Every structure is written in C-alpha cells, then in structure tokens.
Amino acid sequence: MSNILTPRSQDYSQWYNDLIIKGNLADYSAVRGCMVIKPYGFALWENMRDVLDKMFKDTGHQNAYFPLFVPKSLFEAEEKNAEGFAKECAVVTHYRLKTDPNNKGKLIVDPAARLEEELVVRPTSEAIIWNTYKNWIQSYRDLPILINQWANVVRWEMRTRLFLRTAEFLWQEGHTAHATKKEAIAETTQMLDVYAKFVEEYMALPVVRGVKSANERFAGAEDTYCIEALMQDGKALQAGTSHFLGQNFAKAFNVQFTDKENKMDYVWATSWGVSTRLIGALVMAHSDDQGLVMPPRLAPLQVVIVPIYNKDVEARQKIDAKAEEIMKELRAKGIRVKFDNDDNNRPGWKFAEYELRGVPVRIALGARDLENNQVEVARRDTKEKASQPLEGLTDHIAQLLEDIHNNMFQRALDFRTEHTTNADTWEEFMKILDEKTGFVYAHWDGTPETEEKIKELSKATIRCIPLNNEQEAGKCILTGNPSTQRVLFARAY
Amino acid sequence: MSNILTPRSQDYSQWYNDLIIKGNLADYSAVRGCMVIKPYGFALWENMRDVLDKMFKDTGHQNAYFPLFVPKSLFEAEEKNAEGFAKECAVVTHYRLKTDPNNKGKLIVDPAARLEEELVVRPTSEAIIWNTYKNWIQSYRDLPILINQWANVVRWEMRTRLFLRTAEFLWQEGHTAHATKKEAIAETTQMLDVYAKFVEEYMALPVVRGVKSANERFAGAEDTYCIEALMQDGKALQAGTSHFLGQNFAKAFNVQFTDKENKMDYVWATSWGVSTRLIGALVMAHSDDQGLVMPPRLAPLQVVIVPIYNKDVEARQKIDAKAEEIMKELRAKGIRVKFDNDDNNRPGWKFAEYELRGVPVRIALGARDLENNQVEVARRDTKEKASQPLEGLTDHIAQLLEDIHNNMFQRALDFRTEHTTNADTWEEFMKILDEKTGFVYAHWDGTPETEEKIKELSKATIRCIPLNNEQEAGKCILTGNPSTQRVLFARAY
C-alpha cells in the first residue's frame, strides 16, 4: 500500500493525479474535460461550501439562482467580457433529438429544432445577472444588492487537470450592485479578505493578497484582486479572485439608478468567486507520498478508530464497547469520527487506507491497550504515534486537531518562506525559477509589453502586486527601466 | 396592498403567478422557459434541501457530482429512456464563439469548433451515472452504491410555468445500485416514504402514495412510485417520484457483478427525485388572496416583529429594547426571526408585506402594549390576532408555530377529503371533474388503451394506483369491462 502512489519527487504531476483518483476524491468521466466528484471529494466540497456560505451570510449576502444559459445577444453585450470567454464557450444550438432515419436506435440532432438564438452555457454569470438586476434597480433604495450563487459553470479548456482545470466546475459567484464606487471597492476587498481567511484558517494554507496586473485581469473588470498560494513543486496557484467591475456591466446593460439627490447614475459592481479548484490546491499543498493530508477543519472524517482484535471474543466485545464510547464522546464534541470495525480488512490495510485518505487522527486500540487504560493515537501530518491515556482522551483529540491545523499551516508557511526570493537581475530571476522555484519578487517597469515578454521568456507570470506593497526604487529585471516596487512572479497552475 | 394579487376565485392561474412574482420567490428571465430564483424563494429551497439532505444521509446516502453533459452515444444507450427525453433535449454542438466578420462587436458560432459528438444537457442523469458505475462495480462487495446529487437539469418544455414546469430546474436525483431485486425495491419504497414524510411533515401537505400505470411510468423504469397532492383548484400535482429501474440501465451499460456464489449478474437500480416544483406545490396548496402562507417548518422567516412607534422617543427606545430581547430569546430557541424597524415603511405597509410573504407569525408591539406587559400576536394561517403576555411569550410562539403547521396540514387534508369522490359511471366521473373537481376514485379495466381514451375524453389521468389499495370488484367507467380495484384519477399539473 505504501507505494500505491507515484512518489512526489519522481513525477509531481502523476503523484497529484494518483492522489485524486486513489484517494477517491474524483474520477474521470466519459465527457471530455469533465470529472465525476466522488462522495469523499464531494464531502470535502460540502464542508468548504458550508463554511464559505456562512461567511457570506455573515457579511450580509443572500443566495439566489440564475439561469444556466446566456442568450448570445446578452453574452456579447459587455465586449471585453465576451471577448475573454468567447473562445471557450459551450453553445447550445438545438432543443431536440430525433431518431436517425437511417439507423433506428440511434439519435441525431433534429435540424428542425434549431434555436432562433444560440444559448451559451454560462462560463460566468455577469451578463445574465446584470440583465436581471436592470429590472430590480430603480433607486438608491434598491441598493446594495448582495447576492451569491452556488452553481456549475463551463469553460471549454483545451488542457484539463482534475479539479485544477476542468471543462465543467462547481463554484460560487457573488454579484453585487452598489450606489458608489467606494462602496463597491470596499465590497471587493472585503470578499478578498473572506477568501484569504478561509484558505488560511480552514485550508491551513497561507496566501498572498494582491491585485492583478492589467494583463491578468478578469475580462470586464477594472481591477482584479486575488489570493495566491504556493504549491509543493514551487508553482503558484490562484486560489480566489474578487473583481471590482466599475460601471462596465451597468453601462453594457444600461442599469441606472436615481441617487439621493435625484440624479441618475450607473450602478457600481463587483463579482467574486472560488471553485472546486480549491480542492486541487488543498491536495497539492499538503499531501505526501503516503497520500492525502486533510486539514482538520475541513476533513470529511477527522478521526478514525481502528480496533486491533485478537481471537478472544470477550476482549473483542470490550474493545467494541470502548470504541463506541470514545466515538460517542468525540461526536458530542462535534468531531467527525468513524469506528471501522469491518472484518474484511486487516488493521494494517486500514492504517494505509486512512493514511491515503488523509484522515488527521487515527486511534488504534487492542486488548493490551485497554488493560493499560490507553489507546494509540497517530497523527497524519507528522506520522507521530503515541500511547494516550483513556482519561481525558476527548479533550486531547480536540486539541490535537487544532495542533495539526496549526502545524500544517506553519509547515506551508515555512515552505513558502524558504521558496520566496528577491531577484535583481534577469540571470538571478531565471536561476531561481529553474532551480529553487517558488515566489520571486522582482522589479518590473509596469508595462504590459514587458510583462508579456517576461512571460514568453520565462513562463513566469506576475501573480499579483501585493496589497500594501513596500515601495522601493529599482530597475526592471528585463528592460532596466525604473520601477517603484517589486511585484510577485512565479510559474503557475 | 390587500388587492395586490389577482383573486384566486377570479383567475387561479394568474393568482399563482402573482404570488410567485409579488411574493418575491422568483422572476422571469431572458432565457425562454427559465426563471431566476430570488433570495426569498432560494431561502425556502435551501430549507427544503437541508431537511431532505439530512433525511437522505440518515438513510445511508452520500452526495456526489456527475457531469452536466451526456455524450449522445451514452444518452441513447437505454432506448426507452432516450426515447422519452429526446424530444426535449438542449444540445451542445459547438465549443467556441468568434467575432462576426461582418459585424464587429457581434459573435457567431465558430463553425470550425463543432464537437465530434454532440452533448446533451442532462434532462436526468441515469445514463452518465450508470456509465460511471460500470467502473466502480465488480463484486457484491462494491454494492450497494447509495448516491444522491443536487443539480440543475434541463428539459425543453414547450409550455412552462414558474416553478411547476421550467426548462431548467433544480432538483436532487438519487441513483442507487443493488445486488438484488428485493433490495432495490425496498430502496425505491423507502425513498417514497422519505418524500411522503417530507411533504406531509414539513410542507404540511397530505399526499397519496401509489404506483404509476404503465403509461405514466418514467422512461426506462420497471415501476414508478409517486406521491400525489391536491391543489386548491382541485387539480393534482405529482410531488415526487421513486423509480425501480430493474436491470434496464445495468444491461444498457453492461454493469455486471459477481455475487457471493461467484456468479455474474446485472446490477439492480433505482432512481428518485424531487425538484423546485415542490415550491409550486407549497404555494398553490396553502396561499390565499392576501399572499403566500408559508408552512412554519420551512418558512425562511418564521416570525417578524413590527414595532408601533409614536412620537415619544423614550417610548421608542423601550420598544426597541424589548423587541431585541424577544428576538434574542426566539433565536435562542432556534426560531428564524426578524425585527423590522425600518423607518421608511409604516406598520400597515409592513403588515401587508409580511402577509404577502406568508410569514407564519407576526408580533406587533407599541408603547401601550409594553405598559400592559403584552404584545399583539397574529397568525398568518387563520389571520387571528390576540394580545399575549410577555411572560412565557417564547414558549407560546414555539407552540404556535407547531399549531400553525398542524392546522395547515389539517386544512389541506379536509380540503382533500371534501374533494375526493368515488365515481361509478362515466357521467358521474365527468360531472365530478367538471364541477366538484378533485381526486376521483373509479374503476378502470387495466389496459393502456382505455387509460389513453379516458385521458383524451376527460383530460384526467390516472395519478396512481394507491399502495395497499382496497380490492373491490367493479366495472370500468369507460368500457364496462371488469375491474378489481378503483384507481386514482384527476386532472393534473
């Protein structure tokens, strides 16, 4: 079991795929680029969703649901947005199939059932939503609108990766409407903070908060804020984005309101989203060669109890009774726990299986343990094992889950610190990217042309200009032109 | 405000649409047949979903997620299922748009980006799921598979109605795989019972449990079980279905397993679903000319507190303090409550507004109430108002919510009892359908031809053959041929 995965050092990409498939998070499907999210993966997503949903509601947002389809004429209304997504749209053109006259039992698209106007399967919902908001907004009294939706979206990507980039994915998209620019920007940064808090405090993964350069902005946005995380192979992963959309969509859909002074103005907008991609980030950031390592606050299963039976039936009954008791006490504390007394599998198999699945804490107990009033407690993150007295066990486990979270976060932070480097010359820049990998802070002259050229030459992109970035005079690593600040570069997913 | 709705007696259909739109549950969208579910409607759906999700998990099911798209070759594999849904499929044929060379700023479908194989937007997911289960099932040890998914589906209906019949709708679909026929049938009826319990105990709506005639069966099922409810206009509404699929999908997708005796057999299947249509049922069954009447256990807002201010600022502060105190106590009991102290609207406007929204209990309090240590409590279902001492108020409200649920259920049950009639002749049958309306129990000779003829002549369909139906010799109302039991007829949504 221990070599069920391709080692991380041998083939990082295959290691990742192995984790997803063998860790039972997802499976390939018959549809190009689309995946099946299996129950274990979906339980993780449900936990993420529930935490985020509460955070959204606590900041005043409500959920709603808008149509899957966007009529082409609406889709193209905001030009930059349309241009940005046109290349990867799934398009519905017909609304009926019929029996193939030449081959009974087979179906063909019915040419008589062609739609008058094609429907785009939403790659994002600004267009359909702003076309709706138009009917909801007349005066400042109708503002703000603070709505989120949990939905599936489709982007016909050519190269897909399980969770990281799939043709269909699940996400949430917040879409808000405001009376003032200031309020819209405050919403944009508030939601960035919500995302950062979620990724750090639940996924145990440190992030850099920043703003994208013009080249990397969301199509149709005035500014795109993002959080960037570092994976174990030294590549960056964008974990969430929050967009200040200015009045672009309000103008495209003619959404005006009368303000308190009875003047007309266009409405200010934001949108923000995170997706099932976060599962990919979580897996890549924490796992090892033995399998997944689930951050405790999101783990579908936080504790597993494995009984070590011998042939003594009476001892077995005592073990079962004690395990049930431990399980009950842990559940009463709100801890997600399973007692695996399945006779078909041996303890060693179970140990490996739950290690693969990344369950944070394993409790093993056998007859001898019970005689000594103790159990064996193993933590997944450090693989440490220790005997633990039965007395006070529940509190110990609750504390251990917190310790594991903190340790995982610190480990990821240490890794990031080790893999964050300043580069002052092009040679340094390339050497770091190729050898040390990770985040590189470097000066850039601020032009899109230079950014594009750097990307072309190095395959590294500007991940963001960090918020509250230190100002420092310097020279662009590529052009030598003057620069006022370092920006964050990395090769990225 | 009180005549904001078209009266039920004047135009039932318009009354229903008014309720949905003015009650803020949903809105029309720019996409033919698709609706926008507004925050208030979505909060209701979230409550329904949460209750059902817990019921599914308590019966051993897990959630997962399968692709939105079904490749045509998979879609057509189970012939009856394919035939049943082919007429109403949205079909994706292309994966890219491009700029119209004749009209910059407009987009057209890129003819070079035609899919090799068309993708059907799922109208239901048996095909994609059974094609996946094939890879997950080898032996009886892999069974049962008990999976549910919450998803959007698309059926290109020609005549749509908000919530009742929309091109895209939200639903859950359970898909289970079993080693034996008996176990699959037990699962089918278990889930029917879950649905019946949900509709009766949460939606306060009595249902008849039964099995569909062959004509009304789900395409691809061996048997379709259903729950049928009666609306206030005397029409039936199918509220949920649970299908025993036999080995049809296992055979279509070649899903075999080795049983305990090491013999190969095809896997047995079920599927079951309820949708946002339930919101339509809830609205139609309980509402009145003043607006929605929300069943308390699902109401997004269970209690609203409306302050009656006068010009005395000090009195206002006391009212606010007391209202906050009441709200806090109700929340501590898990009751969903809002204190509406918005100064922009007068109490009378608020009364009408929350009546329209169907909030089960309204608490009003003014200075004089406080002097008398009481509040005014109004219930939405009966419109009764009464003064209530502050002491013991929380317990009173909690009990009142239960009473309202029970009263709403009983009222719906009484209505159904009054509108359930036996018919022994064709004349009686037609007279009941045309004048009294409602459920009609009548004898039928058991043939699909007669059923079809009855439907054609009367526009009534066999809603179901009730479970544990009383056996009684009689003659078919249309043909006079012998029959052994009455079946349930009605005109239906």
mmCIF file of N, CA, C and O in Angstrom, chain B residues 316-379:
data_model
loop_
_atom_site.group_PDB
_atom_site.id
_atom_site.type_symbol
_atom_site.label_atom_id
_atom_site.label_comp_id
_atom_site.label_asym_id
_atom_site.label_seq_id
_atom_site.Cartn_x
_atom_site.Cartn_y
_atom_site.Cartn_z
ATOM 1 N N ARG B 316 -39.958 54.806 22.193
ATOM 2 C CA ARG B 316 -39.361 54.102 21.074
ATOM 3 C C ARG B 316 -38.159 53.262 21.524
ATOM 4 O O ARG B 316 -37.985 52.104 21.125
ATOM 5 N N GLN B 317 -37.355 53.874 22.368
ATOM 6 C CA GLN B 317 -36.182 53.136 22.851
ATOM 7 C C GLN B 317 -36.590 51.901 23.642
ATOM 8 O O GLN B 317 -35.975 50.847 23.543
ATOM 9 N N LYS B 318 -37.678 52.075 24.431
ATOM 10 C CA LYS B 318 -38.154 50.925 25.206
ATOM 11 C C LYS B 318 -38.680 49.821 24.295
ATOM 12 O O LYS B 318 -38.443 48.638 24.523
ATOM 13 N N ILE B 319 -39.411 50.245 23.254
ATOM 14 C CA ILE B 319 -39.944 49.261 22.294
ATOM 15 C C ILE B 319 -38.790 48.508 21.633
ATOM 16 O O ILE B 319 -38.789 47.281 21.544
ATOM 17 N N ASP B 320 -37.795 49.276 21.182
ATOM 18 C CA ASP B 320 -36.642 48.645 20.531
ATOM 19 C C ASP B 320 -35.946 47.654 21.453
ATOM 20 O O ASP B 320 -35.587 46.547 21.043
ATOM 21 N N ALA B 321 -35.758 48.076 22.701
ATOM 22 C CA ALA B 321 -35.059 47.206 23.650
ATOM 23 C C ALA B 321 -35.845 45.912 23.866
ATOM 24 O O ALA B 321 -35.280 44.810 23.872
ATOM 25 N N LYS B 322 -37.150 46.045 24.014
ATOM 26 C CA LYS B 322 -37.980 44.851 24.237
ATOM 27 C C LYS B 322 -37.996 43.947 23.005
ATOM 28 O O LYS B 322 -37.904 42.717 23.106
ATOM 29 N N ALA B 323 -38.104 44.582 21.834
ATOM 30 C CA ALA B 323 -38.128 43.798 20.595
ATOM 31 C C ALA B 323 -36.825 43.007 20.434
ATOM 32 O O ALA B 323 -36.832 41.818 20.073
ATOM 33 N N GLU B 324 -35.704 43.663 20.723
ATOM 34 C CA GLU B 324 -34.409 42.988 20.631
ATOM 35 C C GLU B 324 -34.354 41.811 21.600
ATOM 36 O O GLU B 324 -33.826 40.737 21.276
ATOM 37 N N GLU B 325 -34.919 42.037 22.767
ATOM 38 C CA GLU B 325 -34.921 40.986 23.787
ATOM 39 C C GLU B 325 -35.749 39.775 23.326
ATOM 40 O O GLU B 325 -35.312 38.629 23.429
ATOM 41 N N ILE B 326 -36.932 40.080 22.785
ATOM 42 C CA ILE B 326 -37.794 38.998 22.274
ATOM 43 C C ILE B 326 -37.075 38.253 21.145
ATOM 44 O O ILE B 326 -37.055 37.021 21.099
ATOM 45 N N MET B 327 -36.473 39.005 20.244
ATOM 46 C CA MET B 327 -35.775 38.404 19.108
ATOM 47 C C MET B 327 -34.676 37.471 19.592
ATOM 48 O O MET B 327 -34.529 36.355 19.101
ATOM 49 N N LYS B 328 -33.927 37.928 20.562
ATOM 50 C CA LYS B 328 -32.819 37.137 21.092
ATOM 51 C C LYS B 328 -33.325 35.823 21.691
ATOM 52 O O LYS B 328 -32.748 34.757 21.456
ATOM 53 N N GLU B 329 -34.410 35.920 22.438
ATOM 54 C CA GLU B 329 -34.964 34.715 23.061
ATOM 55 C C GLU B 329 -35.493 33.732 22.028
ATOM 56 O O GLU B 329 -35.315 32.519 22.158
ATOM 57 N N LEU B 330 -36.158 34.276 21.022
ATOM 58 C CA LEU B 330 -36.680 33.395 19.968
ATOM 59 C C LEU B 330 -35.522 32.721 19.221
ATOM 60 O O LEU B 330 -35.556 31.524 18.946
ATOM 61 N N ARG B 331 -34.500 33.494 18.908
ATOM 62 C CA ARG B 331 -33.330 32.925 18.215
ATOM 63 C C ARG B 331 -32.681 31.822 19.040
ATOM 64 O O ARG B 331 -32.230 30.816 18.500
ATOM 65 N N ALA B 332 -32.639 32.047 20.347
ATOM 66 C CA ALA B 332 -32.024 31.040 21.222
ATOM 67 C C ALA B 332 -32.797 29.726 21.151
ATOM 68 O O ALA B 332 -32.258 28.656 21.404
ATOM 69 N N LYS B 333 -34.065 29.810 20.800
ATOM 70 C CA LYS B 333 -34.875 28.600 20.628
ATOM 71 C C LYS B 333 -34.796 28.066 19.201
ATOM 72 O O LYS B 333 -35.536 27.155 18.819
ATOM 73 N N GLY B 334 -33.940 28.678 18.382
ATOM 74 C CA GLY B 334 -33.779 28.205 17.001
ATOM 75 C C GLY B 334 -34.853 28.719 16.062
ATOM 76 O O GLY B 334 -35.029 28.185 14.963
ATOM 77 N N ILE B 335 -35.574 29.746 16.480
ATOM 78 C CA ILE B 335 -36.641 30.289 15.633
ATOM 79 C C ILE B 335 -36.073 31.400 14.744
ATOM 80 O O ILE B 335 -35.309 32.243 15.205
ATOM 81 N N ARG B 336 -36.442 31.370 13.453
ATOM 82 C CA ARG B 336 -35.946 32.369 12.495
ATOM 83 C C ARG B 336 -36.809 33.624 12.594
ATOM 84 O O ARG B 336 -37.988 33.600 12.242
ATOM 85 N N VAL B 337 -36.207 34.693 13.078
ATOM 86 C CA VAL B 337 -36.990 35.885 13.398
ATOM 87 C C VAL B 337 -36.291 37.144 12.897
ATOM 88 O O VAL B 337 -35.064 37.202 12.835
ATOM 89 N N LYS B 338 -37.099 38.139 12.537
ATOM 90 C CA LYS B 338 -36.554 39.424 12.097
ATOM 91 C C LYS B 338 -37.288 40.541 12.829
ATOM 92 O O LYS B 338 -38.502 40.477 13.024
ATOM 93 N N PHE B 339 -36.539 41.544 13.224
ATOM 94 C CA PHE B 339 -37.135 42.739 13.820
ATOM 95 C C PHE B 339 -37.090 43.816 12.750
ATOM 96 O O PHE B 339 -36.012 44.283 12.384
ATOM 97 N N ASP B 340 -38.236 44.184 12.225
ATOM 98 C CA ASP B 340 -38.261 45.153 11.133
ATOM 99 C C ASP B 340 -38.504 46.558 11.676
ATOM 100 O O ASP B 340 -39.638 47.006 11.808
ATOM 101 N N ASN B 341 -37.427 47.261 11.972
ATOM 102 C CA ASN B 341 -37.548 48.632 12.490
ATOM 103 C C ASN B 341 -37.227 49.680 11.420
ATOM 104 O O ASN B 341 -36.815 50.791 11.721
ATOM 105 N N ASP B 342 -37.407 49.293 10.169
ATOM 106 C CA ASP B 342 -37.164 50.205 9.058
ATOM 107 C C ASP B 342 -38.125 51.396 9.142
ATOM 108 O O ASP B 342 -39.337 51.219 9.139
ATOM 109 N N ASP B 343 -37.547 52.586 9.185
ATOM 110 C CA ASP B 343 -38.375 53.778 9.345
ATOM 111 C C ASP B 343 -39.059 54.226 8.062
ATOM 112 O O ASP B 343 -39.952 55.078 8.086
ATOM 113 N N ASN B 344 -38.611 53.669 6.951
ATOM 114 C CA ASN B 344 -39.170 54.119 5.676
ATOM 115 C C ASN B 344 -40.586 53.619 5.428
ATOM 116 O O ASN B 344 -41.286 54.116 4.552
ATOM 117 N N ASN B 345 -40.982 52.575 6.157
ATOM 118 C CA ASN B 345 -42.304 51.999 5.925
ATOM 119 C C ASN B 345 -43.148 52.041 7.187
ATOM 120 O O ASN B 345 -42.660 51.844 8.290
ATOM 121 N N ARG B 346 -44.459 52.268 7.006
ATOM 122 C CA ARG B 346 -45.377 52.319 8.127
ATOM 123 C C ARG B 346 -45.802 50.908 8.537
ATOM 124 O O ARG B 346 -45.730 49.986 7.728
ATOM 125 N N PRO B 347 -46.277 50.761 9.767
ATOM 126 C CA PRO B 347 -46.690 49.435 10.239
ATOM 127 C C PRO B 347 -47.708 48.767 9.310
ATOM 128 O O PRO B 347 -47.591 47.581 9.012
ATOM 129 N N GLY B 348 -48.666 49.528 8.815
ATOM 130 C CA GLY B 348 -49.697 48.937 7.951
ATOM 131 C C GLY B 348 -49.088 48.343 6.691
ATOM 132 O O GLY B 348 -49.466 47.262 6.248
ATOM 133 N N TRP B 349 -48.122 49.055 6.136
ATOM 134 C CA TRP B 349 -47.432 48.559 4.947
ATOM 135 C C TRP B 349 -46.688 47.262 5.282
ATOM 136 O O TRP B 349 -46.730 46.291 4.540
ATOM 137 N N LYS B 350 -46.043 47.271 6.441
ATOM 138 C CA LYS B 350 -45.287 46.078 6.851
ATOM 139 C C LYS B 350 -46.227 44.889 7.080
ATOM 140 O O LYS B 350 -45.909 43.762 6.690
ATOM 141 N N PHE B 351 -47.368 45.145 7.720
ATOM 142 C CA PHE B 351 -48.320 44.058 7.963
ATOM 143 C C PHE B 351 -48.684 43.378 6.641
ATOM 144 O O PHE B 351 -48.663 42.158 6.517
ATOM 145 N N ALA B 352 -49.023 44.228 5.649
ATOM 146 C CA ALA B 352 -49.433 43.690 4.348
ATOM 147 C C ALA B 352 -48.270 42.956 3.670
ATOM 148 O O ALA B 352 -48.449 41.896 3.063
ATOM 149 N N GLU B 353 -47.081 43.527 3.806
ATOM 150 C CA GLU B 353 -45.905 42.953 3.148
ATOM 151 C C GLU B 353 -45.580 41.553 3.695
ATOM 152 O O GLU B 353 -45.347 40.608 2.942
ATOM 153 N N TYR B 354 -45.612 41.426 5.023
ATOM 154 C CA TYR B 354 -45.278 40.113 5.602
ATOM 155 C C TYR B 354 -46.422 39.117 5.437
ATOM 156 O O TYR B 354 -46.203 37.906 5.420
ATOM 157 N N GLU B 355 -47.632 39.638 5.300
ATOM 158 C CA GLU B 355 -48.768 38.792 4.962
ATOM 159 C C GLU B 355 -48.555 38.241 3.553
ATOM 160 O O GLU B 355 -48.694 37.041 3.311
ATOM 161 N N LEU B 356 -48.176 39.133 2.638
ATOM 162 C CA LEU B 356 -47.892 38.714 1.261
ATOM 163 C C LEU B 356 -46.789 37.654 1.232
ATOM 164 O O LEU B 356 -46.860 36.687 0.483
ATOM 165 N N ARG B 357 -45.791 37.831 2.064
ATOM 166 C CA ARG B 357 -44.664 36.887 2.086
ATOM 167 C C ARG B 357 -44.962 35.625 2.888
ATOM 168 O O ARG B 357 -44.153 34.699 2.938
ATOM 169 N N GLY B 358 -46.102 35.637 3.575
ATOM 170 C CA GLY B 358 -46.548 34.413 4.242
ATOM 171 C C GLY B 358 -45.841 34.084 5.538
ATOM 172 O O GLY B 358 -45.821 32.906 5.944
ATOM 173 N N VAL B 359 -45.258 35.093 6.184
ATOM 174 C CA VAL B 359 -44.554 34.821 7.446
ATOM 175 C C VAL B 359 -45.562 34.294 8.486
ATOM 176 O O VAL B 359 -46.574 34.942 8.744
ATOM 177 N N PRO B 360 -45.329 33.132 9.061
ATOM 178 C CA PRO B 360 -46.343 32.469 9.893
ATOM 179 C C PRO B 360 -46.833 33.289 11.088
ATOM 180 O O PRO B 360 -48.025 33.272 11.380
ATOM 181 N N VAL B 361 -45.914 34.004 11.766
ATOM 182 C CA VAL B 361 -46.328 34.730 12.971
ATOM 183 C C VAL B 361 -45.810 36.162 12.933
ATOM 184 O O VAL B 361 -44.644 36.402 12.598
ATOM 185 N N ARG B 362 -46.718 37.088 13.286
ATOM 186 C CA ARG B 362 -46.312 38.487 13.371
ATOM 187 C C ARG B 362 -46.516 38.949 14.811
ATOM 188 O O ARG B 362 -47.569 38.719 15.405
ATOM 189 N N ILE B 363 -45.500 39.588 15.346
ATOM 190 C CA ILE B 363 -45.618 40.182 16.678
ATOM 191 C C ILE B 363 -45.583 41.695 16.495
ATOM 192 O O ILE B 363 -44.660 42.221 15.874
ATOM 193 N N ALA B 364 -46.600 42.379 17.001
ATOM 194 C CA ALA B 364 -46.578 43.838 16.951
ATOM 195 C C ALA B 364 -46.493 44.355 18.376
ATOM 196 O O ALA B 364 -47.128 43.801 19.286
ATOM 197 N N LEU B 365 -45.688 45.400 18.601
ATOM 198 C CA LEU B 365 -45.663 45.961 19.945
ATOM 199 C C LEU B 365 -45.486 47.477 19.921
ATOM 200 O O LEU B 365 -44.676 48.014 19.177
ATOM 201 N N GLY B 366 -46.334 48.144 20.678
ATOM 202 C CA GLY B 366 -46.289 49.592 20.813
ATOM 203 C C GLY B 366 -46.169 49.968 22.276
ATOM 204 O O GLY B 366 -46.050 49.099 23.157
ATOM 205 N N ALA B 367 -46.190 51.285 22.534
ATOM 206 C CA ALA B 367 -45.995 51.774 23.900
ATOM 207 C C ALA B 367 -47.075 51.240 24.842
ATOM 208 O O ALA B 367 -46.783 50.794 25.962
ATOM 209 N N ARG B 368 -48.318 51.265 24.394
ATOM 210 C CA ARG B 368 -49.401 50.813 25.267
ATOM 211 C C ARG B 368 -49.262 49.318 25.592
ATOM 212 O O ARG B 368 -49.507 48.899 26.719
ATOM 213 N N ASP B 369 -48.859 48.526 24.566
ATOM 214 C CA ASP B 369 -48.637 47.091 24.807
ATOM 215 C C ASP B 369 -47.629 46.896 25.937
ATOM 216 O O ASP B 369 -47.832 46.097 26.837
ATOM 217 N N LEU B 370 -46.536 47.657 25.834
ATOM 218 C CA LEU B 370 -45.476 47.476 26.830
ATOM 219 C C LEU B 370 -45.969 47.834 28.227
ATOM 220 O O LEU B 370 -45.633 47.166 29.203
ATOM 221 N N GLU B 371 -46.768 48.921 28.300
ATOM 222 C CA GLU B 371 -47.323 49.289 29.611
ATOM 223 C C GLU B 371 -48.125 48.138 30.207
ATOM 224 O O GLU B 371 -48.140 47.917 31.412
ATOM 225 N N ASN B 372 -48.793 47.399 29.312
ATOM 226 C CA ASN B 372 -49.616 46.279 29.782
ATOM 227 C C ASN B 372 -48.861 44.949 29.802
ATOM 228 O O ASN B 372 -49.466 43.886 29.931
ATOM 229 N N ASN B 373 -47.534 45.037 29.583
ATOM 230 C CA ASN B 373 -46.716 43.822 29.559
ATOM 231 C C ASN B 373 -47.242 42.770 28.582
ATOM 232 O O ASN B 373 -47.344 41.591 28.907
ATOM 233 N N GLN B 374 -47.590 43.249 27.390
ATOM 234 C CA GLN B 374 -48.101 42.305 26.403
ATOM 235 C C GLN B 374 -47.686 42.732 25.006
ATOM 236 O O GLN B 374 -47.122 43.808 24.790
ATOM 237 N N VAL B 375 -47.900 41.853 24.043
ATOM 238 C CA VAL B 375 -47.709 42.182 22.623
ATOM 239 C C VAL B 375 -48.937 41.672 21.875
ATOM 240 O O VAL B 375 -49.739 40.916 22.430
ATOM 241 N N GLU B 376 -49.035 42.087 20.599
ATOM 242 C CA GLU B 376 -50.103 41.527 19.775
ATOM 243 C C GLU B 376 -49.492 40.446 18.891
ATOM 244 O O GLU B 376 -48.493 40.685 18.208
ATOM 245 N N VAL B 377 -50.078 39.278 18.912
ATOM 246 C CA VAL B 377 -49.572 38.163 18.102
ATOM 247 C C VAL B 377 -50.616 37.809 17.045
ATOM 248 O O VAL B 377 -51.775 37.549 17.369
ATOM 249 N N ALA B 378 -50.198 37.831 15.779
ATOM 250 C CA ALA B 378 -51.107 37.472 14.681
ATOM 251 C C ALA B 378 -50.571 36.251 13.965
ATOM 252 O O ALA B 378 -49.370 36.164 13.714
ATOM 253 N N ARG B 379 -51.454 35.298 13.674
ATOM 254 C CA ARG B 379 -51.005 34.136 12.905
ATOM 255 C C ARG B 379 -51.483 34.264 11.467
ATOM 256 O O ARG B 379 -52.593 34.713 11.208
#
